[in-house]
Amino acid sequence: MELNDKITAIITGGASGLGEATARNLAAYNVKVGLFDLDETRGKSLATELGGIFAKVDVSDSNSVAAGFETCRSENGQERILVNCAGVASSARTVSKGKSLDASEFERVIRINLLGTFLCASTAAAGMSALKPLGPDNERGVIVNTASIAAYEGQIGQVAYAASKAGVIGMTLPMARDLSRDGVRVITIAPGIFETPMLRGLSKEVQESLARQVPFPPRLGDPSEYAALVAHIARNRLLNGETIRLDGAARLAIR
């Protein structure tokens, strides 16, 4: 898919971190961007800066998701690109101090990270499937989901988070197969340790310790590198049904 002013994208979690970097990069190609986020102040400001549109969306709520798509489509038209970046972290053991993990916390993480990804992907795909196909391969759209290397090597305390991200990876191939007849591709990125607002809240010492776990380059990932991969995925039509690790060869230790 060529990235230009005739293409529309929606980015969930688009007000900060990986989502913001993706929105900025796509806008640099003149793609019309729509941002989903709960941070209304930051989201509106970024949308204004990029000439896009913002919708306050709780991705775990189907009604909120539907309303968000309606808002963005009313201004930008049907999206051909969806990038799912919305998500939450969680640090809680299966059993701690003799008590099992509160099921409501496990469910919260699953609802946002996994169900939210599915709700947005399925809603986008339904709209994409009705679009006029593009190019020699008759492509209609592309969906990029975000997992994590924690899905493969979850650390202590990441049981809910790792499960949610493993679920995203698990639905990548069947979703790609489901949508193949409609000309819609599905790819998942599994980022490693990136310098996002979530990580910046940790001490400098902890950040440096995490960076040392990356073989090469021995540093935290920059959100612009995630955004660059999204753009490549959009343009490379043979990428489909796969999860790509973006981690500098990092493999998470037990803690």
Coordinates of N, CA and C in Angstrom, one line a residue:
M1 N 0.8 -1.2 0.0 CA 0.0 0.0 0.0 C 0.9 1.2 0.0
E2 N 0.6 2.1 -0.9 CA 1.3 3.4 -1.0 C 0.8 4.3 0.1
L3 N 1.7 5.0 0.8 CA 1.3 5.9 1.9 C 1.2 7.3 1.3
N4 N 0.0 7.9 1.3 CA -0.2 9.2 0.8 C -1.4 9.8 1.3
D5 N -1.8 11.0 0.8 CA -3.0 11.7 1.3 C -4.3 11.1 1.0
K6 N -4.3 10.0 0.3 CA -5.6 9.3 0.0 C -5.8 8.2 1.0
I7 N -4.9 7.9 1.9 CA -4.9 6.9 2.8 C -5.3 7.4 4.2
T8 N -6.2 6.7 4.9 CA -6.6 7.1 6.3 C -6.2 6.0 7.2
A9 N -5.7 6.4 8.4 CA -5.3 5.5 9.5 C -5.9 5.8 10.8
I10 N -6.2 4.8 11.6 CA -6.6 5.0 13.0 C -5.5 4.3 13.9
I11 N -5.1 5.1 14.9 CA -4.1 4.5 15.8 C -4.7 4.6 17.2
T12 N -4.8 3.4 17.9 CA -5.3 3.4 19.2 C -4.2 3.6 20.2
G13 N -4.4 4.2 21.3 CA -3.4 4.6 22.2 C -2.5 5.7 21.5
G14 N -3.1 6.5 20.7 CA -2.4 7.4 19.8 C -1.8 8.6 20.4
A15 N -2.1 8.9 21.7 CA -1.7 10.2 22.2 C -0.3 10.2 22.8
S16 N 0.3 9.0 22.9 CA 1.6 9.0 23.6 C 2.3 7.7 23.1
G17 N 3.6 7.6 23.5 CA 4.4 6.4 23.3 C 4.5 5.9 21.9
L18 N 4.3 4.6 21.7 CA 4.4 4.0 20.4 C 3.3 4.5 19.4
G19 N 2.1 4.8 20.0 CA 1.0 5.3 19.2 C 1.3 6.7 18.7
E20 N 1.8 7.6 19.5 CA 2.1 8.9 19.1 C 3.2 8.9 18.0
A21 N 4.2 8.1 18.2 CA 5.3 8.0 17.2 C 4.8 7.5 15.8
T22 N 3.8 6.6 15.9 CA 3.2 6.0 14.7 C 2.4 7.1 14.0
A23 N 1.6 7.8 14.8 CA 0.8 8.9 14.2 C 1.6 9.9 13.5
R24 N 2.7 10.3 14.2 CA 3.6 11.4 13.6 C 4.2 10.9 12.3
N25 N 4.7 9.6 12.3 CA 5.3 9.1 11.1 C 4.4 8.9 9.9
L26 N 3.2 8.4 10.2 CA 2.2 8.3 9.1 C 1.8 9.7 8.6
A27 N 1.6 10.6 9.5 CA 1.2 12.0 9.1 C 2.3 12.6 8.2
A28 N 3.6 12.2 8.4 CA 4.7 12.7 7.6 C 4.6 12.2 6.2
Y29 N 3.8 11.1 6.0 CA 3.6 10.6 4.6 C 2.3 11.2 4.1
N30 N 1.7 12.2 4.8 CA 0.4 12.8 4.4 C -0.8 11.9 4.6
V31 N -0.6 10.8 5.3 CA -1.7 9.9 5.7 C -2.6 10.7 6.7
K32 N -3.9 10.6 6.5 CA -4.9 11.2 7.4 C -5.0 10.3 8.7
V33 N -4.8 10.9 9.8 CA -4.7 10.1 11.0 C -5.9 10.4 12.0
G34 N -6.4 9.3 12.6 CA -7.4 9.4 13.6 C -6.8 8.8 14.9
L35 N -7.0 9.4 16.0 CA -6.3 9.0 17.3 C -7.4 8.5 18.3
F36 N -7.3 7.3 18.8 CA -8.1 6.9 19.9 C -7.2 6.9 21.2
D37 N -7.8 7.5 22.2 CA -7.1 7.5 23.5 C -8.0 7.9 24.6
L38 N -7.7 7.7 25.9 CA -8.5 8.2 27.0 C -8.0 9.6 27.5
D39 N -6.7 9.9 27.1 CA -6.2 11.2 27.4 C -6.7 12.3 26.4
E40 N -7.7 12.9 26.8 CA -8.4 13.8 25.9 C -7.6 15.1 25.6
T41 N -6.9 15.6 26.6 CA -6.1 16.8 26.5 C -4.9 16.6 25.5
R42 N -4.2 15.6 25.8 CA -3.0 15.3 24.9 C -3.5 14.8 23.5
G43 N -4.5 14.0 23.5 CA -5.0 13.5 22.2 C -5.5 14.6 21.3
K44 N -6.2 15.5 21.8 CA -6.7 16.6 21.0 C -5.6 17.5 20.5
S45 N -4.6 17.8 21.4 CA -3.5 18.6 21.0 C -2.7 18.0 19.9
L46 N -2.4 16.7 20.0 CA -1.6 16.0 19.0 C -2.4 15.9 17.7
A47 N -3.7 15.7 17.7 CA -4.5 15.6 16.5 C -4.5 16.9 15.8
T48 N -4.6 18.0 16.6 CA -4.6 19.3 16.0 C -3.3 19.6 15.3
E49 N -2.2 19.2 16.0 CA -0.9 19.4 15.4 C -0.7 18.7 14.1
L50 N -1.2 17.5 14.0 CA -1.0 16.6 12.8 C -2.1 16.8 11.8
G51 N -3.1 17.7 12.1 CA -4.2 17.9 11.1 C -5.1 16.6 11.1
G52 N -5.2 15.9 12.2 CA -6.0 14.7 12.3 C -7.2 14.9 13.1
I53 N -7.8 13.8 13.6 CA -9.0 13.9 14.5 C -8.8 13.0 15.7
F54 N -9.3 13.4 16.8 CA -9.2 12.6 18.0 C -10.6 12.1 18.5
A55 N -10.6 10.9 19.0 CA -11.8 10.4 19.7 C -11.5 9.8 21.0
K56 N -12.2 10.2 22.0 CA -11.9 9.6 23.4 C -12.6 8.2 23.4
V57 N -11.7 7.1 23.5 CA -12.2 5.8 23.3 C -11.6 4.9 24.4
D58 N -12.5 4.1 25.0 CA -12.1 3.0 25.9 C -12.2 1.8 25.1
V59 N -11.0 1.2 24.7 CA -11.0 0.1 23.7 C -11.6 -1.2 24.2
S60 N -11.8 -1.2 25.6 CA -12.3 -2.5 26.1 C -13.9 -2.4 26.1
D61 N -14.5 -1.3 25.7 CA -15.9 -1.2 25.6 C -16.4 -1.1 24.2
S62 N -17.2 -2.0 23.8 CA -17.6 -2.1 22.3 C -18.4 -0.9 21.9
N63 N -19.2 -0.3 22.8 CA -19.9 0.9 22.4 C -19.0 2.1 22.2
S64 N -18.0 2.2 23.0 CA -17.0 3.3 22.9 C -16.2 3.1 21.6
V65 N -15.8 1.9 21.3 CA -15.1 1.6 20.1 C -15.9 2.0 18.9
A66 N -17.2 1.6 18.9 CA -18.0 1.9 17.7 C -18.2 3.4 17.5
A67 N -18.3 4.1 18.6 CA -18.5 5.5 18.5 C -17.2 6.2 18.0
G68 N -16.1 5.7 18.5 CA -14.8 6.2 18.0 C -14.6 6.1 16.5
F69 N -14.9 4.9 16.0 CA -14.8 4.7 14.6 C -15.7 5.6 13.8
E70 N -16.9 5.8 14.3 CA -17.9 6.6 13.7 C -17.4 8.1 13.6
T71 N -16.8 8.5 14.7 CA -16.3 9.9 14.8 C -15.2 10.1 13.7
C72 N -14.2 9.2 13.7 CA -13.1 9.4 12.8 C -13.5 9.2 11.3
R73 N -14.4 8.3 11.1 CA -14.8 8.0 9.7 C -15.7 9.2 9.2
S74 N -16.4 9.9 10.1 CA -17.2 11.0 9.6 C -16.4 12.1 9.1
E75 N -15.1 12.2 9.6 CA -14.2 13.3 9.2 C -13.2 12.8 8.1
N76 N -12.6 11.7 8.3 CA -11.5 11.2 7.4 C -12.0 10.1 6.4
G77 N -13.1 9.6 6.6 CA -13.5 8.4 5.7 C -13.0 7.1 6.3
Q78 N -13.3 6.1 5.6 CA -13.0 4.7 6.0 C -11.5 4.6 6.1
E79 N -11.0 4.1 7.2 CA -9.5 3.8 7.3 C -9.1 2.6 6.5
R80 N -7.9 2.7 6.0 CA -7.2 1.5 5.4 C -6.1 0.9 6.3
I81 N -5.8 1.7 7.3 CA -4.7 1.2 8.2 C -5.3 1.3 9.6
L82 N -5.1 0.3 10.4 CA -5.4 0.3 11.9 C -4.1 -0.1 12.6
V83 N -3.7 0.7 13.6 CA -2.6 0.3 14.4 C -3.0 0.3 15.8
N84 N -3.0 -0.9 16.4 CA -3.5 -1.1 17.8 C -2.3 -0.9 18.8
C85 N -2.2 0.2 19.4 CA -1.1 0.5 20.4 C -1.7 0.6 21.8
A86 N -3.0 0.7 22.0 CA -3.6 0.9 23.3 C -3.3 -0.3 24.2
G87 N -2.9 -0.1 25.4 CA -2.6 -1.2 26.3 C -2.2 -0.7 27.7
V88 N -2.2 -1.7 28.6 CA -1.8 -1.4 30.0 C -0.8 -2.5 30.4
A89 N 0.1 -2.1 31.4 CA 1.0 -3.0 32.0 C 0.4 -3.5 33.3
S90 N 0.9 -4.6 33.8 CA 0.5 -5.1 35.1 C 1.6 -5.8 35.8
S91 N 1.7 -5.6 37.1 CA 2.8 -6.3 37.9 C 2.1 -6.9 39.1
A92 N 1.8 -8.2 39.0 CA 1.2 -8.9 40.1 C 1.4 -10.4 39.9
R93 N 1.8 -11.1 41.0 CA 2.1 -12.5 40.9 C 0.8 -13.3 41.0
T94 N 0.9 -14.5 40.5 CA -0.2 -15.5 40.6 C -0.6 -15.6 42.1
V95 N 0.3 -15.8 43.0 CA 0.1 -15.8 44.4 C 1.1 -14.9 45.1
S96 N 0.6 -14.0 45.9 CA 1.4 -13.1 46.7 C 1.0 -13.0 48.1
K97 N 1.9 -13.3 49.0 CA 1.6 -13.2 50.5 C 0.5 -14.2 50.8
G98 N 0.4 -15.3 50.2 CA -0.6 -16.3 50.4 C -1.9 -16.1 49.8
K99 N -2.1 -15.0 49.0 CA -3.3 -14.7 48.3 C -3.2 -14.8 46.8
S100 N -4.2 -15.4 46.2 CA -4.1 -15.5 44.7 C -4.4 -14.1 44.1
L101 N -4.0 -14.0 42.9 CA -4.2 -12.7 42.1 C -5.7 -12.5 42.0
D102 N -6.1 -11.3 42.3 CA -7.5 -10.9 42.2 C -7.9 -11.0 40.7
A103 N -8.9 -11.8 40.5 CA -9.4 -12.1 39.1 C -9.8 -10.8 38.4
S104 N -10.3 -9.8 39.1 CA -10.7 -8.6 38.5 C -9.5 -7.9 37.8
E105 N -8.3 -8.0 38.4 CA -7.1 -7.4 37.8 C -6.7 -8.1 36.6
F106 N -6.7 -9.5 36.7 CA -6.4 -10.3 35.5 C -7.4 -9.9 34.4
E107 N -8.6 -9.8 34.7 CA -9.7 -9.5 33.7 C -9.5 -8.2 33.1
R108 N -9.1 -7.2 33.9 CA -8.9 -5.8 33.4 C -7.8 -5.8 32.3
V109 N -6.7 -6.4 32.6 CA -5.6 -6.4 31.6 C -6.0 -7.2 30.3
I110 N -6.7 -8.3 30.5 CA -7.2 -9.0 29.3 C -8.1 -8.2 28.5
R111 N -9.0 -7.5 29.2 CA -10.1 -6.7 28.4 C -9.4 -5.6 27.6
I112 N -8.5 -4.9 28.2 CA -7.8 -3.8 27.5 C -6.9 -4.3 26.4
N113 N -6.0 -5.2 26.8 CA -4.9 -5.6 25.9 C -5.3 -6.5 24.8
L114 N -6.2 -7.5 25.1 CA -6.6 -8.5 24.2 C -8.0 -8.2 23.6
L115 N -9.0 -8.1 24.4 CA -10.3 -7.8 23.9 C -10.3 -6.5 23.1
G116 N -9.6 -5.5 23.7 CA -9.6 -4.2 23.0 C -9.0 -4.3 21.7
T117 N -7.9 -5.0 21.5 CA -7.3 -5.2 20.2 C -8.2 -5.9 19.3
F118 N -8.9 -6.9 19.7 CA -9.9 -7.6 18.9 C -11.0 -6.7 18.4
L119 N -11.6 -6.0 19.4 CA -12.8 -5.1 19.1 C -12.4 -4.1 18.0
C120 N -11.2 -3.5 18.1 CA -10.8 -2.5 17.1 C -10.5 -3.1 15.8
A121 N -9.8 -4.3 15.9 CA -9.4 -4.9 14.6 C -10.6 -5.4 13.8
S122 N -11.6 -6.0 14.5 CA -12.7 -6.6 13.8 C -13.6 -5.4 13.3
T123 N -13.7 -4.3 14.0 CA -14.5 -3.2 13.5 C -13.9 -2.6 12.3
A124 N -12.5 -2.4 12.4 CA -11.8 -1.9 11.2 C -11.9 -2.8 10.0
A125 N -11.8 -4.1 10.2 CA -11.8 -5.0 9.1 C -13.2 -5.0 8.4
A126 N -14.2 -4.9 9.2 CA -15.6 -4.9 8.6 C -15.7 -3.7 7.6
G127 N -15.2 -2.5 8.0 CA -15.2 -1.4 7.1 C -14.3 -1.5 5.9
M128 N -13.1 -2.0 6.2 CA -12.1 -2.2 5.1 C -12.6 -3.1 4.0
S129 N -13.3 -4.2 4.4 CA -13.7 -5.2 3.4 C -14.7 -4.7 2.4
A130 N -15.3 -3.5 2.6 CA -16.2 -2.9 1.7 C -15.5 -1.9 0.8
L131 N -14.2 -1.6 1.0 CA -13.5 -0.6 0.2 C -13.1 -1.2 -1.2
K132 N -12.9 -0.2 -2.1 CA -12.4 -0.6 -3.4 C -10.9 -1.1 -3.2
P133 N -10.6 -2.2 -3.8 CA -9.3 -2.8 -3.7 C -8.2 -1.9 -4.4
L134 N -7.0 -2.0 -3.9 CA -5.9 -1.1 -4.5 C -4.8 -2.0 -5.0
G135 N -4.1 -1.6 -6.1 CA -2.9 -2.2 -6.5 C -3.1 -3.5 -7.2
P136 N -2.0 -4.1 -7.6 CA -2.0 -5.4 -8.3 C -2.5 -6.6 -7.5
D137 N -2.4 -6.4 -6.2 CA -2.8 -7.5 -5.3 C -4.2 -7.3 -4.8
N138 N -4.9 -6.3 -5.2 CA -6.3 -6.0 -4.7 C -6.4 -5.9 -3.2
E139 N -5.4 -5.2 -2.6 CA -5.4 -5.0 -1.2 C -6.4 -3.9 -0.7
R140 N -7.1 -4.2 0.4 CA -8.0 -3.3 0.9 C -7.6 -2.6 2.2
G141 N -6.8 -3.3 3.0 CA -6.3 -2.7 4.3 C -5.3 -3.5 5.0
V142 N -4.8 -2.9 6.1 CA -3.8 -3.6 6.9 C -4.0 -3.3 8.3
I143 N -4.0 -4.3 9.2 CA -4.1 -4.1 10.6 C -2.8 -4.5 11.3
V144 N -2.3 -3.6 12.1 CA -1.0 -3.9 12.9 C -1.4 -3.9 14.3
N145 N -1.2 -5.0 15.0 CA -1.4 -5.2 16.4 C -0.1 -5.1 17.2
T146 N -0.2 -4.8 18.5 CA 1.0 -4.7 19.3 C 1.0 -5.8 20.4
A147 N 1.9 -6.6 20.4 CA 2.1 -7.6 21.5 C 3.2 -7.2 22.4
S148 N 4.1 -8.1 22.7 CA 5.3 -7.8 23.6 C 6.1 -9.1 23.6
I149 N 7.5 -8.9 23.8 CA 8.3 -10.1 23.9 C 8.0 -10.8 25.3
A150 N 7.2 -10.1 26.1 CA 6.8 -10.7 27.4 C 5.8 -11.9 27.1
A151 N 5.2 -11.9 25.9 CA 4.4 -13.0 25.5 C 5.2 -14.3 25.4
Y152 N 6.5 -14.2 25.1 CA 7.4 -15.4 25.0 C 8.1 -15.6 26.3
E153 N 8.6 -14.6 26.9 CA 9.4 -14.7 28.1 C 8.9 -13.8 29.2
G154 N 7.7 -14.1 29.6 CA 7.1 -13.3 30.7 C 7.9 -13.4 32.0
Q155 N 8.1 -12.2 32.6 CA 8.9 -12.2 33.9 C 8.0 -12.5 35.1
I156 N 8.6 -12.7 36.2 CA 7.8 -12.8 37.4 C 6.9 -11.6 37.6
G157 N 5.7 -11.8 37.9 CA 4.7 -10.7 38.1 C 4.0 -10.3 36.8
Q158 N 4.3 -10.9 35.7 CA 3.7 -10.6 34.4 C 2.6 -11.6 33.9
V159 N 2.1 -12.3 34.8 CA 1.2 -13.4 34.4 C 0.0 -12.9 33.6
A160 N -0.6 -11.8 34.0 CA -1.8 -11.2 33.3 C -1.3 -10.5 32.0
Y161 N -0.2 -9.7 32.1 CA 0.3 -9.0 30.9 C 0.7 -10.0 29.8
A162 N 1.5 -11.0 30.2 CA 2.0 -11.9 29.3 C 0.9 -12.7 28.6
A163 N -0.1 -13.1 29.4 CA -1.2 -13.8 28.8 C -2.0 -13.0 27.8
S164 N -2.2 -11.7 28.1 CA -2.9 -10.8 27.2 C -2.1 -10.7 25.9
K165 N -0.8 -10.5 26.0 CA 0.0 -10.3 24.8 C 0.1 -11.6 24.0
A166 N 0.2 -12.7 24.7 CA 0.2 -14.0 24.0 C -1.0 -14.2 23.2
G167 N -2.2 -13.8 23.8 CA -3.4 -13.9 23.1 C -3.4 -13.1 21.8
V168 N -2.8 -11.9 21.8 CA -2.7 -11.1 20.6 C -1.9 -11.8 19.5
I169 N -0.8 -12.4 19.9 CA 0.0 -13.2 19.0 C -0.8 -14.4 18.4
G170 N -1.6 -15.0 19.3 CA -2.3 -16.2 19.0 C -3.4 -16.0 17.9
M171 N -4.0 -14.8 17.9 CA -5.0 -14.5 17.0 C -4.5 -13.9 15.7
T172 N -3.2 -13.7 15.6 CA -2.7 -13.0 14.4 C -2.9 -13.8 13.1
L173 N -2.4 -15.1 13.1 CA -2.6 -15.9 11.9 C -4.0 -16.2 11.6
P174 N -4.8 -16.7 12.5 CA -6.2 -17.0 12.1 C -7.0 -15.8 11.7
M175 N -6.7 -14.6 12.2 CA -7.3 -13.4 11.8 C -6.9 -13.0 10.4
A176 N -5.6 -13.2 10.1 CA -5.1 -13.0 8.7 C -5.7 -13.9 7.7
R177 N -5.9 -15.2 8.1 CA -6.6 -16.1 7.3 C -8.1 -15.8 7.1
D178 N -8.7 -15.4 8.2 CA -10.1 -15.0 8.1 C -10.3 -13.9 7.0
L179 N -9.4 -12.9 7.0 CA -9.6 -11.7 6.2 C -8.9 -11.8 4.9
S180 N -8.2 -12.9 4.6 CA -7.5 -13.0 3.3 C -8.4 -12.8 2.1
R181 N -9.6 -13.3 2.1 CA -10.5 -13.2 1.0 C -10.9 -11.7 0.8
D182 N -10.8 -10.9 1.8 CA -11.2 -9.5 1.7 C -10.0 -8.6 1.4
G183 N -8.8 -9.2 1.3 CA -7.7 -8.4 0.9 C -7.2 -7.5 2.1
V184 N -7.4 -8.0 3.3 CA -6.9 -7.3 4.5 C -5.8 -8.1 5.2
R185 N -4.7 -7.5 5.4 CA -3.6 -8.1 6.0 C -3.6 -7.9 7.6
V186 N -3.0 -8.8 8.3 CA -2.9 -8.7 9.8 C -1.4 -9.0 10.2
I187 N -0.8 -8.1 10.8 CA 0.6 -8.3 11.3 C 0.7 -7.9 12.8
T188 N 1.4 -8.6 13.6 CA 1.7 -8.1 15.0 C 3.1 -7.8 15.2
I189 N 3.4 -6.7 15.9 CA 4.8 -6.4 16.3 C 4.9 -6.7 17.8
A190 N 6.0 -7.4 18.2 CA 6.2 -7.7 19.6 C 7.4 -6.9 20.0
P191 N 7.2 -5.7 20.5 CA 8.3 -4.8 20.9 C 9.1 -5.4 22.1
G192 N 10.4 -5.0 22.2 CA 11.1 -5.3 23.4 C 11.0 -4.2 24.4
I193 N 12.1 -3.7 24.9 CA 12.2 -2.7 25.9 C 12.3 -1.3 25.3
F194 N 11.2 -0.6 25.3 CA 11.2 0.7 24.6 C 11.1 1.8 25.6
E195 N 11.6 3.0 25.2 CA 11.5 4.2 26.0 C 10.2 4.9 25.8
T196 N 9.2 4.5 26.5 CA 7.9 5.0 26.5 C 7.6 5.7 27.8
P197 N 6.5 6.4 27.9 CA 6.1 7.1 29.1 C 6.0 6.1 30.3
M198 N 5.6 4.9 30.0 CA 5.5 3.9 31.1 C 6.9 3.6 31.7
L199 N 7.9 3.5 30.8 CA 9.2 3.1 31.2 C 9.9 4.4 31.8
R200 N 9.6 5.5 31.3 CA 10.2 6.8 31.9 C 9.9 7.0 33.3
G201 N 8.8 6.4 33.8 CA 8.4 6.5 35.2 C 9.3 5.8 36.2
L202 N 10.2 4.9 35.6 CA 11.1 4.1 36.4 C 12.4 5.0 36.7
S203 N 13.2 4.6 37.7 CA 14.4 5.3 38.0 C 15.4 5.2 36.8
K204 N 16.4 6.1 36.8 CA 17.4 6.1 35.8 C 18.2 4.8 35.9
E205 N 18.4 4.3 37.1 CA 19.2 3.1 37.3 C 18.5 1.9 36.8
V206 N 17.2 1.8 37.0 CA 16.4 0.7 36.4 C 16.4 0.8 34.9
Q207 N 16.2 1.9 34.3 CA 16.3 2.1 32.9 C 17.6 1.6 32.3
E208 N 18.7 2.0 32.9 CA 20.0 1.6 32.5 C 20.2 0.1 32.6
S209 N 19.6 -0.5 33.7 CA 19.7 -1.9 33.8 C 19.0 -2.7 32.7
L210 N 17.8 -2.2 32.4 CA 17.0 -2.8 31.3 C 17.7 -2.7 30.0
A211 N 18.3 -1.5 29.7 CA 19.0 -1.3 28.5 C 20.2 -2.3 28.3
R212 N 20.8 -2.6 29.4 CA 22.0 -3.5 29.4 C 21.6 -4.9 29.0
Q213 N 20.3 -5.2 29.1 CA 19.8 -6.6 28.7 C 19.6 -6.7 27.2
V214 N 19.8 -5.7 26.5 CA 19.7 -5.7 25.0 C 21.0 -6.0 24.4
P215 N 21.2 -7.1 23.7 CA 22.5 -7.4 23.1 C 23.1 -6.3 22.2
F216 N 22.3 -6.0 21.2 CA 22.7 -4.9 20.2 C 21.5 -4.4 19.5
P217 N 21.4 -3.1 19.4 CA 22.2 -2.1 20.1 C 21.8 -2.1 21.6
P218 N 22.8 -1.9 22.4 CA 22.6 -2.0 23.9 C 22.0 -0.7 24.5
R219 N 20.7 -0.6 24.1 CA 19.9 0.6 24.6 C 18.5 0.3 24.5
L220 N 17.7 1.2 25.0 CA 16.2 1.1 24.9 C 15.8 1.4 23.5
G221 N 14.7 0.8 23.1 CA 14.2 1.1 21.8 C 13.6 2.5 21.7
D222 N 13.6 3.1 20.6 CA 13.0 4.4 20.4 C 11.7 4.2 19.7
P223 N 10.6 4.9 20.1 CA 9.3 4.7 19.5 C 9.3 4.9 18.0
S224 N 10.2 5.8 17.5 CA 10.3 6.0 16.1 C 10.7 4.8 15.3
E225 N 11.4 3.9 16.0 CA 11.8 2.6 15.3 C 10.6 1.7 15.2
Y226 N 9.7 1.7 16.1 CA 8.4 1.0 16.0 C 7.6 1.6 14.9
A227 N 7.5 2.9 14.8 CA 6.7 3.6 13.8 C 7.3 3.3 12.4
A228 N 8.6 3.2 12.3 CA 9.2 3.0 11.0 C 8.8 1.6 10.5
L229 N 8.7 0.6 11.4 CA 8.3 -0.8 11.1 C 6.9 -0.8 10.7
V230 N 6.0 0.0 11.3 CA 4.6 0.1 10.9 C 4.5 0.5 9.5
A231 N 5.2 1.6 9.1 CA 5.2 2.1 7.8 C 5.7 1.1 6.8
H232 N 6.7 0.3 7.1 CA 7.2 -0.7 6.2 C 6.2 -1.8 6.0
I233 N 5.5 -2.2 7.1 CA 4.5 -3.2 7.0 C 3.4 -2.8 6.1
A234 N 3.0 -1.5 6.2 CA 1.9 -1.0 5.4 C 2.3 -1.1 3.9
R235 N 3.6 -0.9 3.6 CA 4.0 -0.8 2.2 C 4.4 -2.2 1.6
N236 N 4.7 -3.1 2.5 CA 5.2 -4.4 2.0 C 4.0 -5.4 2.1
R237 N 3.4 -5.7 0.9 CA 2.2 -6.5 0.9 C 2.4 -7.9 1.1
L238 N 3.6 -8.4 1.1 CA 3.8 -9.9 1.4 C 3.9 -10.2 2.9
L239 N 4.0 -9.1 3.7 CA 4.0 -9.3 5.2 C 2.5 -9.6 5.6
N240 N 2.3 -10.7 6.2 CA 0.9 -11.1 6.6 C 0.9 -12.3 7.5
G241 N 0.1 -12.2 8.5 CA -0.1 -13.4 9.4 C 1.1 -13.7 10.3
E242 N 2.0 -12.7 10.5 CA 3.2 -13.0 11.2 C 3.4 -12.0 12.4
T243 N 4.1 -12.5 13.4 CA 4.5 -11.6 14.5 C 6.0 -11.3 14.4
I244 N 6.4 -10.1 14.4 CA 7.8 -9.6 14.3 C 8.3 -9.1 15.6
R245 N 9.3 -9.7 16.1 CA 10.0 -9.2 17.3 C 10.8 -8.0 16.9
L246 N 10.7 -6.9 17.7 CA 11.5 -5.7 17.5 C 12.2 -5.4 18.8
D247 N 13.4 -6.1 19.0 CA 13.9 -6.1 20.4 C 15.4 -6.1 20.5
G248 N 16.1 -5.9 19.4 CA 17.6 -5.9 19.5 C 18.2 -7.2 20.1
A249 N 17.5 -8.3 19.8 CA 17.9 -9.7 20.3 C 17.7 -9.9 21.8
A250 N 17.0 -9.0 22.4 CA 16.8 -9.2 23.9 C 15.9 -10.4 24.2
R251 N 16.2 -11.1 25.3 CA 15.4 -12.1 25.8 C 15.2 -11.9 27.3
L252 N 14.0 -11.7 27.7 CA 13.8 -11.2 29.1 C 14.2 -12.3 30.1
A253 N 14.9 -11.9 31.2 CA 15.3 -12.8 32.2 C 14.0 -13.0 33.1
I254 N 14.3 -13.9 34.2 CA 13.1 -14.2 35.0 C 12.5 -13.0 35.8
R255 N 13.3 -12.0 36.0 CA 12.9 -10.8 36.7 C 13.7 -9.6 36.3

